[in-house]
Amino acid sequence: MKLKHLIESQQLTVDILSELFSVADDMRANPKKYSDSLKGKILAALFYEPSTRTRFSFESAILKLGGQVIGTENAKEFSSAVKGESLEDSIRIISAYADVIAMRHDEEGSAKRASEVSSVPIINAGDGKGQHPTQALLDAYTIKREFNRLNNLKIAMVGDLSSGRTVRSLCYLLAKFKEGIEIIFVSPEHLRMRGDIKEYLQKHDVPFRESSDLNSVLQQADIIYMTRIQKERMSLEDYEKAKGKFIINKENFNLIKPTARILHPLPHVEEIDLPIETEKQDKRVAYFRQAENGLYARMALLLHLLKD
Ligand code: CP
């Protein structure tokens, strides 16, 4: 089974994930083998919202596979969106110039709209509060590499769970490996995980619970998936109420099990306040390895979407 577009993480079946993980591992081990795999192919990186990891890793991914990249880092200002062009018209045009489009947009559902008019694959690189399926792909790839399994894990998701598209996409993926999976949501009262995800987990028999006791959760979890309070997606009042509420710092870090891992989609701000030496040396800090894994996961995805 081959994907045409990647809009939501539910599309990533266990078989597709297994193929992508294995190709990603091979690409890491044998980069030369793949250096011309997508020669002549063009990626359009169309970002209406800021990004460091997703845009740079997609651009690096296509270049490492022998392809080329066109795009804009600020499509809101530097594309004809500023003149009032609809997303649909922009996508119709760009899909005539590129072989694949990685798109980030501030509106939930925008990637789906783009896929309905595009003649080339659309990759949802984040659509507002909706989904971020390639983040979930690299998160799952990281979990597989760190634990050598995607089941029998207790996963705490911490922070801004109502606006967080990464945790939403990851919940959908974890539901595919549900044996022994348990999720603990830790968030400020006003930023709790939305009902649609809870209903999905219930329907797929994935146990979850909510907690406000981070220190207790840190002692139990195998994975602590931290997220940033997304100031840009809420009122200043809501942000002030949430800021600094759930933090990992020198004081509570050693409550975390020696075998556990801290993940974070990044960027992080005050929710992780650890010395650089700890970040460098302690194996439990996995978020920089996680970001690096994004390169290989996205290379594997591009090959999957563009191979003949
Ligand atoms: N994780 C993530 O999407 O990071 P960027 O916003 O830097 O792309």
PDB file of C-alpha atoms and ligand atoms in Angstrom:
ATOM      1  CA  MET A   1       0.000   0.000   0.000  1.00  0.00           C
ATOM      2  CA  LYS A   2       1.356   3.392  -1.014  1.00  0.00           C
ATOM      3  CA  LEU A   3       0.243   6.754   0.322  1.00  0.00           C
ATOM      4  CA  LYS A   4      -0.715   9.499  -2.117  1.00  0.00           C
ATOM      5  CA  HIS A   5      -0.698  12.305   0.455  1.00  0.00           C
ATOM      6  CA  LEU A   6       0.087  12.351   4.187  1.00  0.00           C
ATOM      7  CA  ILE A   7      -2.553  14.503   5.881  1.00  0.00           C
ATOM      8  CA  GLU A   8      -3.231  12.710   9.180  1.00  0.00           C
ATOM      9  CA  SER A   9      -1.321  10.122  11.186  1.00  0.00           C
ATOM     10  CA  GLN A  10      -4.175   7.598  11.021  1.00  0.00           C
ATOM     11  CA  GLN A  11      -3.040   6.973   7.420  1.00  0.00           C
ATOM     12  CA  LEU A  12       0.242   5.495   8.668  1.00  0.00           C
ATOM     13  CA  THR A  13      -0.567   1.796   8.956  1.00  0.00           C
ATOM     14  CA  VAL A  14       1.634  -0.580  10.921  1.00  0.00           C
ATOM     15  CA  ASP A  15       2.955  -1.966   7.614  1.00  0.00           C
ATOM     16  CA  ILE A  16       3.799   1.485   6.240  1.00  0.00           C
ATOM     17  CA  LEU A  17       5.497   2.445   9.515  1.00  0.00           C
ATOM     18  CA  SER A  18       7.509  -0.727   9.483  1.00  0.00           C
ATOM     19  CA  GLU A  19       8.652  -0.025   5.891  1.00  0.00           C
ATOM     20  CA  LEU A  20       9.530   3.597   6.711  1.00  0.00           C
ATOM     21  CA  PHE A  21      11.473   2.680   9.871  1.00  0.00           C
ATOM     22  CA  SER A  22      13.478   0.059   8.037  1.00  0.00           C
ATOM     23  CA  VAL A  23      14.262   2.383   5.093  1.00  0.00           C
ATOM     24  CA  ALA A  24      15.153   5.199   7.510  1.00  0.00           C
ATOM     25  CA  ASP A  25      17.608   2.910   9.348  1.00  0.00           C
ATOM     26  CA  ASP A  26      19.159   1.866   6.041  1.00  0.00           C
ATOM     27  CA  MET A  27      19.442   5.487   4.872  1.00  0.00           C
ATOM     28  CA  ARG A  28      21.282   6.358   8.072  1.00  0.00           C
ATOM     29  CA  ALA A  29      23.658   3.404   7.689  1.00  0.00           C
ATOM     30  CA  ASN A  30      24.173   3.625   3.907  1.00  0.00           C
ATOM     31  CA  PRO A  31      23.652   7.235   2.806  1.00  0.00           C
ATOM     32  CA  LYS A  32      25.473   6.816  -0.515  1.00  0.00           C
ATOM     33  CA  LYS A  33      23.065   4.083  -1.606  1.00  0.00           C
ATOM     34  CA  TYR A  34      20.265   6.678  -1.655  1.00  0.00           C
ATOM     35  CA  SER A  35      22.130   9.774  -2.856  1.00  0.00           C
ATOM     36  CA  ASP A  36      20.504   9.745  -6.323  1.00  0.00           C
ATOM     37  CA  SER A  37      17.191   8.115  -5.373  1.00  0.00           C
ATOM     38  CA  LEU A  38      15.134  11.238  -6.049  1.00  0.00           C
ATOM     39  CA  LYS A  39      17.343  12.889  -8.666  1.00  0.00           C
ATOM     40  CA  GLY A  40      15.313  15.392 -10.678  1.00  0.00           C
ATOM     41  CA  LYS A  41      12.510  15.595  -8.084  1.00  0.00           C
ATOM     42  CA  ILE A  42      11.582  18.958  -6.576  1.00  0.00           C
ATOM     43  CA  LEU A  43      10.190  19.542  -3.093  1.00  0.00           C
ATOM     44  CA  ALA A  44       8.216  22.740  -2.475  1.00  0.00           C
ATOM     45  CA  ALA A  45       8.535  23.778   1.177  1.00  0.00           C
ATOM     46  CA  LEU A  46       5.493  25.978   1.698  1.00  0.00           C
ATOM     47  CA  PHE A  47       5.467  27.292   5.254  1.00  0.00           C
ATOM     48  CA  TYR A  48       2.809  29.788   6.393  1.00  0.00           C
ATOM     49  CA  GLU A  49       3.952  29.332  10.025  1.00  0.00           C
ATOM     50  CA  PRO A  50       7.474  29.414  11.516  1.00  0.00           C
ATOM     51  CA  SER A  51       9.555  26.246  11.686  1.00  0.00           C
ATOM     52  CA  THR A  52      13.129  25.182  12.328  1.00  0.00           C
ATOM     53  CA  ARG A  53      13.155  21.377  12.463  1.00  0.00           C
ATOM     54  CA  THR A  54      10.402  20.469  10.037  1.00  0.00           C
ATOM     55  CA  ARG A  55      11.396  22.798   7.216  1.00  0.00           C
ATOM     56  CA  PHE A  56      15.162  22.309   7.495  1.00  0.00           C
ATOM     57  CA  SER A  57      14.853  18.530   7.811  1.00  0.00           C
ATOM     58  CA  PHE A  58      12.531  18.287   4.790  1.00  0.00           C
ATOM     59  CA  GLU A  59      14.890  20.464   2.767  1.00  0.00           C
ATOM     60  CA  SER A  60      17.918  18.468   3.882  1.00  0.00           C
ATOM     61  CA  ALA A  61      16.038  15.201   3.212  1.00  0.00           C
ATOM     62  CA  ILE A  62      15.292  15.974  -0.445  1.00  0.00           C
ATOM     63  CA  LEU A  63      18.849  17.249  -1.024  1.00  0.00           C
ATOM     64  CA  LYS A  64      20.368  14.098   0.507  1.00  0.00           C
ATOM     65  CA  LEU A  65      18.224  12.028  -1.864  1.00  0.00           C
ATOM     66  CA  GLY A  66      19.520  13.909  -4.904  1.00  0.00           C
ATOM     67  CA  GLY A  67      16.495  16.164  -5.375  1.00  0.00           C
ATOM     68  CA  GLN A  68      16.079  19.913  -5.178  1.00  0.00           C
ATOM     69  CA  VAL A  69      14.034  22.343  -3.126  1.00  0.00           C
ATOM     70  CA  ILE A  70      12.023  25.482  -3.798  1.00  0.00           C
ATOM     71  CA  GLY A  71       9.947  27.355  -1.254  1.00  0.00           C
ATOM     72  CA  THR A  72       9.358  30.137   1.157  1.00  0.00           C
ATOM     73  CA  GLU A  73       9.892  30.260   4.883  1.00  0.00           C
ATOM     74  CA  ASN A  74       7.131  32.814   5.369  1.00  0.00           C
ATOM     75  CA  ALA A  75       4.413  32.168   2.811  1.00  0.00           C
ATOM     76  CA  LYS A  76       2.004  34.449   4.674  1.00  0.00           C
ATOM     77  CA  GLU A  77       4.182  37.414   3.785  1.00  0.00           C
ATOM     78  CA  PHE A  78       6.273  36.315   0.798  1.00  0.00           C
ATOM     79  CA  SER A  79       3.700  34.463  -1.332  1.00  0.00           C
ATOM     80  CA  SER A  80       0.654  35.813  -3.154  1.00  0.00           C
ATOM     81  CA  ALA A  81      -1.405  34.928  -0.063  1.00  0.00           C
ATOM     82  CA  VAL A  82      -0.613  38.506   0.948  1.00  0.00           C
ATOM     83  CA  LYS A  83      -2.462  39.683  -2.190  1.00  0.00           C
ATOM     84  CA  GLY A  84      -5.482  37.569  -1.289  1.00  0.00           C
ATOM     85  CA  GLU A  85      -4.803  34.426  -3.344  1.00  0.00           C
ATOM     86  CA  SER A  86      -6.693  31.429  -1.963  1.00  0.00           C
ATOM     87  CA  LEU A  87      -4.786  28.445  -0.615  1.00  0.00           C
ATOM     88  CA  GLU A  88      -6.430  26.311  -3.302  1.00  0.00           C
ATOM     89  CA  ASP A  89      -5.174  28.526  -6.141  1.00  0.00           C
ATOM     90  CA  SER A  90      -1.657  28.667  -4.690  1.00  0.00           C
ATOM     91  CA  ILE A  91      -1.550  24.869  -4.416  1.00  0.00           C
ATOM     92  CA  ARG A  92      -2.830  24.389  -7.992  1.00  0.00           C
ATOM     93  CA  ILE A  93       0.026  26.586  -9.218  1.00  0.00           C
ATOM     94  CA  ILE A  94       2.808  25.203  -6.990  1.00  0.00           C
ATOM     95  CA  SER A  95       1.840  21.613  -7.802  1.00  0.00           C
ATOM     96  CA  ALA A  96       2.675  22.412 -11.440  1.00  0.00           C
ATOM     97  CA  TYR A  97       6.203  23.431 -10.395  1.00  0.00           C
ATOM     98  CA  ALA A  98       7.088  20.720  -7.847  1.00  0.00           C
ATOM     99  CA  ASP A  99       6.795  16.941  -7.376  1.00  0.00           C
ATOM    100  CA  VAL A 100       5.776  17.102  -3.711  1.00  0.00           C
ATOM    101  CA  ILE A 101       4.659  19.870  -1.347  1.00  0.00           C
ATOM    102  CA  ALA A 102       5.437  19.961   2.388  1.00  0.00           C
ATOM    103  CA  MET A 103       3.019  22.515   3.774  1.00  0.00           C
ATOM    104  CA  ARG A 104       2.584  24.125   7.192  1.00  0.00           C
ATOM    105  CA  HIS A 105      -0.417  26.352   7.723  1.00  0.00           C
ATOM    106  CA  ASP A 106      -2.180  27.931  10.692  1.00  0.00           C
ATOM    107  CA  GLU A 107      -5.651  26.597   9.853  1.00  0.00           C
ATOM    108  CA  GLU A 108      -6.798  23.157  10.973  1.00  0.00           C
ATOM    109  CA  GLY A 109      -7.952  21.250   7.868  1.00  0.00           C
ATOM    110  CA  SER A 110      -5.806  23.278   5.446  1.00  0.00           C
ATOM    111  CA  ALA A 111      -3.653  20.298   4.408  1.00  0.00           C
ATOM    112  CA  LYS A 112      -6.752  18.313   3.491  1.00  0.00           C
ATOM    113  CA  ARG A 113      -8.034  21.247   1.435  1.00  0.00           C
ATOM    114  CA  ALA A 114      -4.677  21.425  -0.334  1.00  0.00           C
ATOM    115  CA  SER A 115      -4.724  17.701  -1.098  1.00  0.00           C
ATOM    116  CA  GLU A 116      -8.125  18.056  -2.769  1.00  0.00           C
ATOM    117  CA  VAL A 117      -6.711  20.352  -5.487  1.00  0.00           C
ATOM    118  CA  SER A 118      -3.075  19.252  -5.713  1.00  0.00           C
ATOM    119  CA  SER A 119      -1.759  17.174  -8.592  1.00  0.00           C
ATOM    120  CA  VAL A 120       1.261  16.105  -6.468  1.00  0.00           C
ATOM    121  CA  PRO A 121       1.556  14.632  -2.947  1.00  0.00           C
ATOM    122  CA  ILE A 122       0.821  16.995  -0.068  1.00  0.00           C
ATOM    123  CA  ILE A 123       2.603  16.401   3.222  1.00  0.00           C
ATOM    124  CA  ASN A 124       0.948  18.013   6.206  1.00  0.00           C
ATOM    125  CA  ALA A 125       3.843  19.654   8.056  1.00  0.00           C
ATOM    126  CA  GLY A 126       1.408  20.974  10.698  1.00  0.00           C
ATOM    127  CA  ASP A 127      -2.073  22.457  10.250  1.00  0.00           C
ATOM    128  CA  GLY A 128      -2.894  24.772  13.137  1.00  0.00           C
ATOM    129  CA  LYS A 129      -4.237  22.844  16.120  1.00  0.00           C
ATOM    130  CA  GLY A 130      -4.980  19.876  13.852  1.00  0.00           C
ATOM    131  CA  GLN A 131      -2.218  17.377  13.189  1.00  0.00           C
ATOM    132  CA  HIS A 132       1.511  17.016  12.554  1.00  0.00           C
ATOM    133  CA  PRO A 133       1.770  13.498  11.149  1.00  0.00           C
ATOM    134  CA  THR A 134       5.466  13.573  10.215  1.00  0.00           C
ATOM    135  CA  GLN A 135       6.230  14.558  13.820  1.00  0.00           C
ATOM    136  CA  ALA A 136       4.256  11.501  14.984  1.00  0.00           C
ATOM    137  CA  LEU A 137       6.172   9.423  12.441  1.00  0.00           C
ATOM    138  CA  LEU A 138       9.528  10.558  13.824  1.00  0.00           C
ATOM    139  CA  ASP A 139       8.259  10.244  17.411  1.00  0.00           C
ATOM    140  CA  ALA A 140       7.247   6.633  16.784  1.00  0.00           C
ATOM    141  CA  TYR A 141      10.562   6.002  15.005  1.00  0.00           C
ATOM    142  CA  THR A 142      12.391   7.436  18.023  1.00  0.00           C
ATOM    143  CA  ILE A 143      10.405   5.278  20.461  1.00  0.00           C
ATOM    144  CA  LYS A 144      11.211   2.204  18.344  1.00  0.00           C
ATOM    145  CA  ARG A 145      14.916   3.085  18.334  1.00  0.00           C
ATOM    146  CA  GLU A 146      15.072   3.881  22.050  1.00  0.00           C
ATOM    147  CA  PHE A 147      12.956   0.965  23.352  1.00  0.00           C
ATOM    148  CA  ASN A 148      12.963  -1.490  20.443  1.00  0.00           C
ATOM    149  CA  ARG A 149       9.189  -1.696  20.779  1.00  0.00           C
ATOM    150  CA  LEU A 150       6.061   0.400  20.378  1.00  0.00           C
ATOM    151  CA  ASN A 151       3.894  -1.480  22.845  1.00  0.00           C
ATOM    152  CA  ASN A 152       3.942  -2.077  26.607  1.00  0.00           C
ATOM    153  CA  LEU A 153       4.806   1.528  27.364  1.00  0.00           C
ATOM    154  CA  LYS A 154       3.414   4.073  29.792  1.00  0.00           C
ATOM    155  CA  ILE A 155       3.482   7.448  28.082  1.00  0.00           C
ATOM    156  CA  ALA A 156       2.935  10.765  29.825  1.00  0.00           C
ATOM    157  CA  MET A 157       1.962  13.687  27.592  1.00  0.00           C
ATOM    158  CA  VAL A 158       2.596  16.951  29.407  1.00  0.00           C
ATOM    159  CA  GLY A 159       1.776  20.597  28.729  1.00  0.00           C
ATOM    160  CA  ASP A 160      -0.522  22.271  26.248  1.00  0.00           C
ATOM    161  CA  LEU A 161      -2.573  19.293  25.111  1.00  0.00           C
ATOM    162  CA  SER A 162      -5.541  21.227  23.713  1.00  0.00           C
ATOM    163  CA  SER A 163      -3.563  23.149  21.066  1.00  0.00           C
ATOM    164  CA  GLY A 164      -0.824  20.553  20.625  1.00  0.00           C
ATOM    165  CA  ARG A 165      -1.016  18.940  17.191  1.00  0.00           C
ATOM    166  CA  THR A 166       1.972  16.676  17.913  1.00  0.00           C
ATOM    167  CA  VAL A 167       0.328  14.921  20.863  1.00  0.00           C
ATOM    168  CA  ARG A 168      -2.893  14.526  18.867  1.00  0.00           C
ATOM    169  CA  SER A 169      -1.057  12.860  15.977  1.00  0.00           C
ATOM    170  CA  LEU A 170       0.934  10.667  18.357  1.00  0.00           C
ATOM    171  CA  CYS A 171      -2.218   9.429  20.134  1.00  0.00           C
ATOM    172  CA  TYR A 172      -3.611   8.222  16.803  1.00  0.00           C
ATOM    173  CA  LEU A 173      -0.389   6.310  16.119  1.00  0.00           C
ATOM    174  CA  LEU A 174      -0.115   4.794  19.597  1.00  0.00           C
ATOM    175  CA  ALA A 175      -3.632   3.425  19.201  1.00  0.00           C
ATOM    176  CA  LYS A 176      -2.229   1.173  16.463  1.00  0.00           C
ATOM    177  CA  PHE A 177       0.180  -0.464  18.946  1.00  0.00           C
ATOM    178  CA  LYS A 178      -2.278  -0.595  21.779  1.00  0.00           C
ATOM    179  CA  GLU A 179      -1.070  -3.746  23.569  1.00  0.00           C
ATOM    180  CA  GLY A 180       0.173  -2.555  26.943  1.00  0.00           C
ATOM    181  CA  ILE A 181      -0.025   1.124  25.995  1.00  0.00           C
ATOM    182  CA  GLU A 182      -1.222   3.507  28.696  1.00  0.00           C
ATOM    183  CA  ILE A 183      -1.367   7.262  28.292  1.00  0.00           C
ATOM    184  CA  ILE A 184      -1.331   9.807  31.124  1.00  0.00           C
ATOM    185  CA  PHE A 185      -2.341  13.356  30.188  1.00  0.00           C
ATOM    186  CA  VAL A 186      -0.836  16.078  32.399  1.00  0.00           C
ATOM    187  CA  SER A 187      -1.963  19.587  31.558  1.00  0.00           C
ATOM    188  CA  PRO A 188      -3.333  22.768  33.060  1.00  0.00           C
ATOM    189  CA  GLU A 189      -7.076  22.464  33.616  1.00  0.00           C
ATOM    190  CA  HIS A 190      -7.902  24.812  30.715  1.00  0.00           C
ATOM    191  CA  LEU A 191      -5.568  23.095  28.224  1.00  0.00           C
ATOM    192  CA  ARG A 192      -6.727  19.496  28.544  1.00  0.00           C
ATOM    193  CA  MET A 193      -6.665  16.995  25.683  1.00  0.00           C
ATOM    194  CA  ARG A 194      -9.689  17.543  23.467  1.00  0.00           C
ATOM    195  CA  GLY A 195     -12.684  15.196  23.495  1.00  0.00           C
ATOM    196  CA  ASP A 196     -12.233  13.835  19.953  1.00  0.00           C
ATOM    197  CA  ILE A 197      -8.900  12.217  20.875  1.00  0.00           C
ATOM    198  CA  LYS A 198     -10.268  10.820  24.131  1.00  0.00           C
ATOM    199  CA  GLU A 199     -13.212   9.314  22.240  1.00  0.00           C
ATOM    200  CA  TYR A 200     -10.832   7.809  19.675  1.00  0.00           C
ATOM    201  CA  LEU A 201      -8.700   6.229  22.405  1.00  0.00           C
ATOM    202  CA  GLN A 202     -11.786   4.861  24.145  1.00  0.00           C
ATOM    203  CA  LYS A 203     -13.085   3.420  20.869  1.00  0.00           C
ATOM    204  CA  HIS A 204      -9.720   1.746  20.267  1.00  0.00           C
ATOM    205  CA  ASP A 205      -9.409   0.416  23.836  1.00  0.00           C
ATOM    206  CA  VAL A 206      -6.348   2.473  24.724  1.00  0.00           C
ATOM    207  CA  PRO A 207      -6.397   3.224  28.467  1.00  0.00           C
ATOM    208  CA  PHE A 208      -5.719   6.812  29.446  1.00  0.00           C
ATOM    209  CA  ARG A 209      -6.113   8.995  32.503  1.00  0.00           C
ATOM    210  CA  GLU A 210      -5.559  12.606  33.498  1.00  0.00           C
ATOM    211  CA  SER A 211      -3.319  13.787  36.310  1.00  0.00           C
ATOM    212  CA  SER A 212      -2.089  17.073  37.676  1.00  0.00           C
ATOM    213  CA  ASP A 213       0.696  15.516  39.771  1.00  0.00           C
ATOM    214  CA  LEU A 214       3.699  15.684  37.455  1.00  0.00           C
ATOM    215  CA  ASN A 215       6.207  14.437  40.041  1.00  0.00           C
ATOM    216  CA  SER A 216       4.201  11.298  40.655  1.00  0.00           C
ATOM    217  CA  VAL A 217       3.825  10.705  36.893  1.00  0.00           C
ATOM    218  CA  LEU A 218       7.583  11.185  36.356  1.00  0.00           C
ATOM    219  CA  GLN A 219       8.224   8.179  38.628  1.00  0.00           C
ATOM    220  CA  GLN A 220       5.928   5.915  36.650  1.00  0.00           C
ATOM    221  CA  ALA A 221       6.274   6.793  32.975  1.00  0.00           C
ATOM    222  CA  ASP A 222       8.529   5.126  30.411  1.00  0.00           C
ATOM    223  CA  ILE A 223       8.183   8.135  28.115  1.00  0.00           C
ATOM    224  CA  ILE A 224       7.634  11.711  29.224  1.00  0.00           C
ATOM    225  CA  TYR A 225       6.506  13.627  26.151  1.00  0.00           C
ATOM    226  CA  MET A 226       6.838  17.288  27.098  1.00  0.00           C
ATOM    227  CA  THR A 227       5.229  20.080  25.063  1.00  0.00           C
ATOM    228  CA  ARG A 228       5.471  23.853  25.037  1.00  0.00           C
ATOM    229  CA  ILE A 229       2.583  26.099  26.087  1.00  0.00           C
ATOM    230  CA  GLN A 230       1.718  27.571  22.689  1.00  0.00           C
ATOM    231  CA  LYS A 231       1.419  31.243  23.516  1.00  0.00           C
ATOM    232  CA  GLU A 232       0.612  32.033  19.871  1.00  0.00           C
ATOM    233  CA  ARG A 233      -2.563  29.922  19.970  1.00  0.00           C
ATOM    234  CA  MET A 234      -4.247  31.334  23.100  1.00  0.00           C
ATOM    235  CA  SER A 235      -5.141  34.502  24.961  1.00  0.00           C
ATOM    236  CA  LEU A 236      -2.484  36.131  27.132  1.00  0.00           C
ATOM    237  CA  GLU A 237      -4.640  35.331  30.178  1.00  0.00           C
ATOM    238  CA  ASP A 238      -4.730  31.597  29.324  1.00  0.00           C
ATOM    239  CA  TYR A 239      -0.995  31.632  28.672  1.00  0.00           C
ATOM    240  CA  GLU A 240      -0.191  33.277  32.016  1.00  0.00           C
ATOM    241  CA  LYS A 241      -2.368  30.702  33.816  1.00  0.00           C
ATOM    242  CA  ALA A 242      -0.455  27.810  32.189  1.00  0.00           C
ATOM    243  CA  LYS A 243       3.102  29.104  31.983  1.00  0.00           C
ATOM    244  CA  GLY A 244       5.573  27.367  34.291  1.00  0.00           C
ATOM    245  CA  LYS A 245       2.976  24.996  35.754  1.00  0.00           C
ATOM    246  CA  PHE A 246       4.622  21.747  34.607  1.00  0.00           C
ATOM    247  CA  ILE A 247       8.409  21.864  34.414  1.00  0.00           C
ATOM    248  CA  ILE A 248      11.219  19.328  34.365  1.00  0.00           C
ATOM    249  CA  ASN A 249      14.239  20.791  36.158  1.00  0.00           C
ATOM    250  CA  LYS A 250      17.197  19.742  38.299  1.00  0.00           C
ATOM    251  CA  GLU A 251      14.889  19.184  41.271  1.00  0.00           C
ATOM    252  CA  ASN A 252      12.522  16.625  39.775  1.00  0.00           C
ATOM    253  CA  PHE A 253      14.696  15.158  36.983  1.00  0.00           C
ATOM    254  CA  ASN A 254      15.970  12.311  39.134  1.00  0.00           C
ATOM    255  CA  LEU A 255      12.450  11.113  39.862  1.00  0.00           C
ATOM    256  CA  ILE A 256      12.485   9.856  36.264  1.00  0.00           C
ATOM    257  CA  LYS A 257      13.235   6.135  35.922  1.00  0.00           C
ATOM    258  CA  PRO A 258      16.773   5.349  34.654  1.00  0.00           C
ATOM    259  CA  THR A 259      15.254   3.496  31.676  1.00  0.00           C
ATOM    260  CA  ALA A 260      12.765   6.252  30.786  1.00  0.00           C
ATOM    261  CA  ARG A 261      13.138   8.845  28.050  1.00  0.00           C
ATOM    262  CA  ILE A 262      12.118  12.506  27.805  1.00  0.00           C
ATOM    263  CA  LEU A 263      10.808  13.389  24.357  1.00  0.00           C
ATOM    264  CA  HIS A 264       9.774  16.822  23.123  1.00  0.00           C
ATOM    265  CA  PRO A 265       8.824  17.887  19.587  1.00  0.00           C
ATOM    266  CA  LEU A 266      10.772  21.114  20.272  1.00  0.00           C
ATOM    267  CA  PRO A 267      11.247  24.021  20.427  1.00  0.00           C
ATOM    268  CA  HIS A 268      11.258  23.944  24.223  1.00  0.00           C
ATOM    269  CA  VAL A 269      11.143  26.970  26.477  1.00  0.00           C
ATOM    270  CA  GLU A 270      10.766  27.003  30.275  1.00  0.00           C
ATOM    271  CA  GLU A 271       9.034  23.580  30.528  1.00  0.00           C
ATOM    272  CA  ILE A 272      12.470  21.959  30.339  1.00  0.00           C
ATOM    273  CA  ASP A 273      15.040  23.662  32.527  1.00  0.00           C
ATOM    274  CA  LEU A 274      18.004  21.290  32.636  1.00  0.00           C
ATOM    275  CA  PRO A 275      21.730  22.069  32.585  1.00  0.00           C
ATOM    276  CA  ILE A 276      23.340  21.653  29.155  1.00  0.00           C
ATOM    277  CA  GLU A 277      25.669  19.009  30.630  1.00  0.00           C
ATOM    278  CA  THR A 278      22.658  16.906  31.672  1.00  0.00           C
ATOM    279  CA  GLU A 279      21.133  17.333  28.230  1.00  0.00           C
ATOM    280  CA  LYS A 280      24.413  16.224  26.665  1.00  0.00           C
ATOM    281  CA  GLN A 281      25.237  13.302  28.926  1.00  0.00           C
ATOM    282  CA  ASP A 282      22.091  11.780  30.376  1.00  0.00           C
ATOM    283  CA  LYS A 283      20.575   9.146  28.116  1.00  0.00           C
ATOM    284  CA  ARG A 284      17.101   9.947  29.428  1.00  0.00           C
ATOM    285  CA  VAL A 285      17.253  13.219  27.483  1.00  0.00           C
ATOM    286  CA  ALA A 286      16.216  11.951  24.044  1.00  0.00           C
ATOM    287  CA  TYR A 287      14.782  15.044  22.342  1.00  0.00           C
ATOM    288  CA  PHE A 288      17.872  15.973  20.353  1.00  0.00           C
ATOM    289  CA  ARG A 289      18.175  12.397  19.041  1.00  0.00           C
ATOM    290  CA  GLN A 290      14.439  12.621  18.292  1.00  0.00           C
ATOM    291  CA  ALA A 291      14.921  15.766  16.154  1.00  0.00           C
ATOM    292  CA  GLU A 292      17.803  14.118  14.281  1.00  0.00           C
ATOM    293  CA  ASN A 293      15.645  11.065  13.616  1.00  0.00           C
ATOM    294  CA  GLY A 294      13.245  13.424  11.821  1.00  0.00           C
ATOM    295  CA  LEU A 295      15.701  13.767   8.965  1.00  0.00           C
ATOM    296  CA  TYR A 296      15.785  10.017   8.255  1.00  0.00           C
ATOM    297  CA  ALA A 297      12.059   9.531   8.829  1.00  0.00           C
ATOM    298  CA  ARG A 298      11.309  12.333   6.345  1.00  0.00           C
ATOM    299  CA  MET A 299      13.818  10.971   3.828  1.00  0.00           C
ATOM    300  CA  ALA A 300      12.052   7.602   4.001  1.00  0.00           C
ATOM    301  CA  LEU A 301       8.665   9.282   3.623  1.00  0.00           C
ATOM    302  CA  LEU A 302       9.765  11.294   0.563  1.00  0.00           C
ATOM    303  CA  LEU A 303      11.058   8.134  -1.073  1.00  0.00           C
ATOM    304  CA  HIS A 304       7.804   6.339  -0.264  1.00  0.00           C
ATOM    305  CA  LEU A 305       5.688   9.112  -1.802  1.00  0.00           C
ATOM    306  CA  LEU A 306       7.858   9.724  -4.870  1.00  0.00           C
ATOM    307  CA  LYS A 307       9.177   6.329  -5.859  1.00  0.00           C
ATOM    308  CA  ASP A 308       7.707   5.073  -9.156  1.00  0.00           C
TER     309      ASP A 308
HETATM  310  N1   CP B   1       8.656  19.968  16.029  1.00  0.00           N
HETATM  311  C1   CP B   1       8.478  20.942  15.117  1.00  0.00           C
HETATM  312  O1   CP B   1       7.498  20.922  14.327  1.00  0.00           O
HETATM  313  O2   CP B   1       9.429  21.907  15.132  1.00  0.00           O
HETATM  314  P1   CP B   1       9.475  23.170  14.187  1.00  0.00           P
HETATM  315  O3   CP B   1       8.274  24.033  14.525  1.00  0.00           O
HETATM  316  O4   CP B   1      10.771  23.836  14.454  1.00  0.00           O
HETATM  317  O5   CP B   1       9.359  22.679  12.757  1.00  0.00           O
END
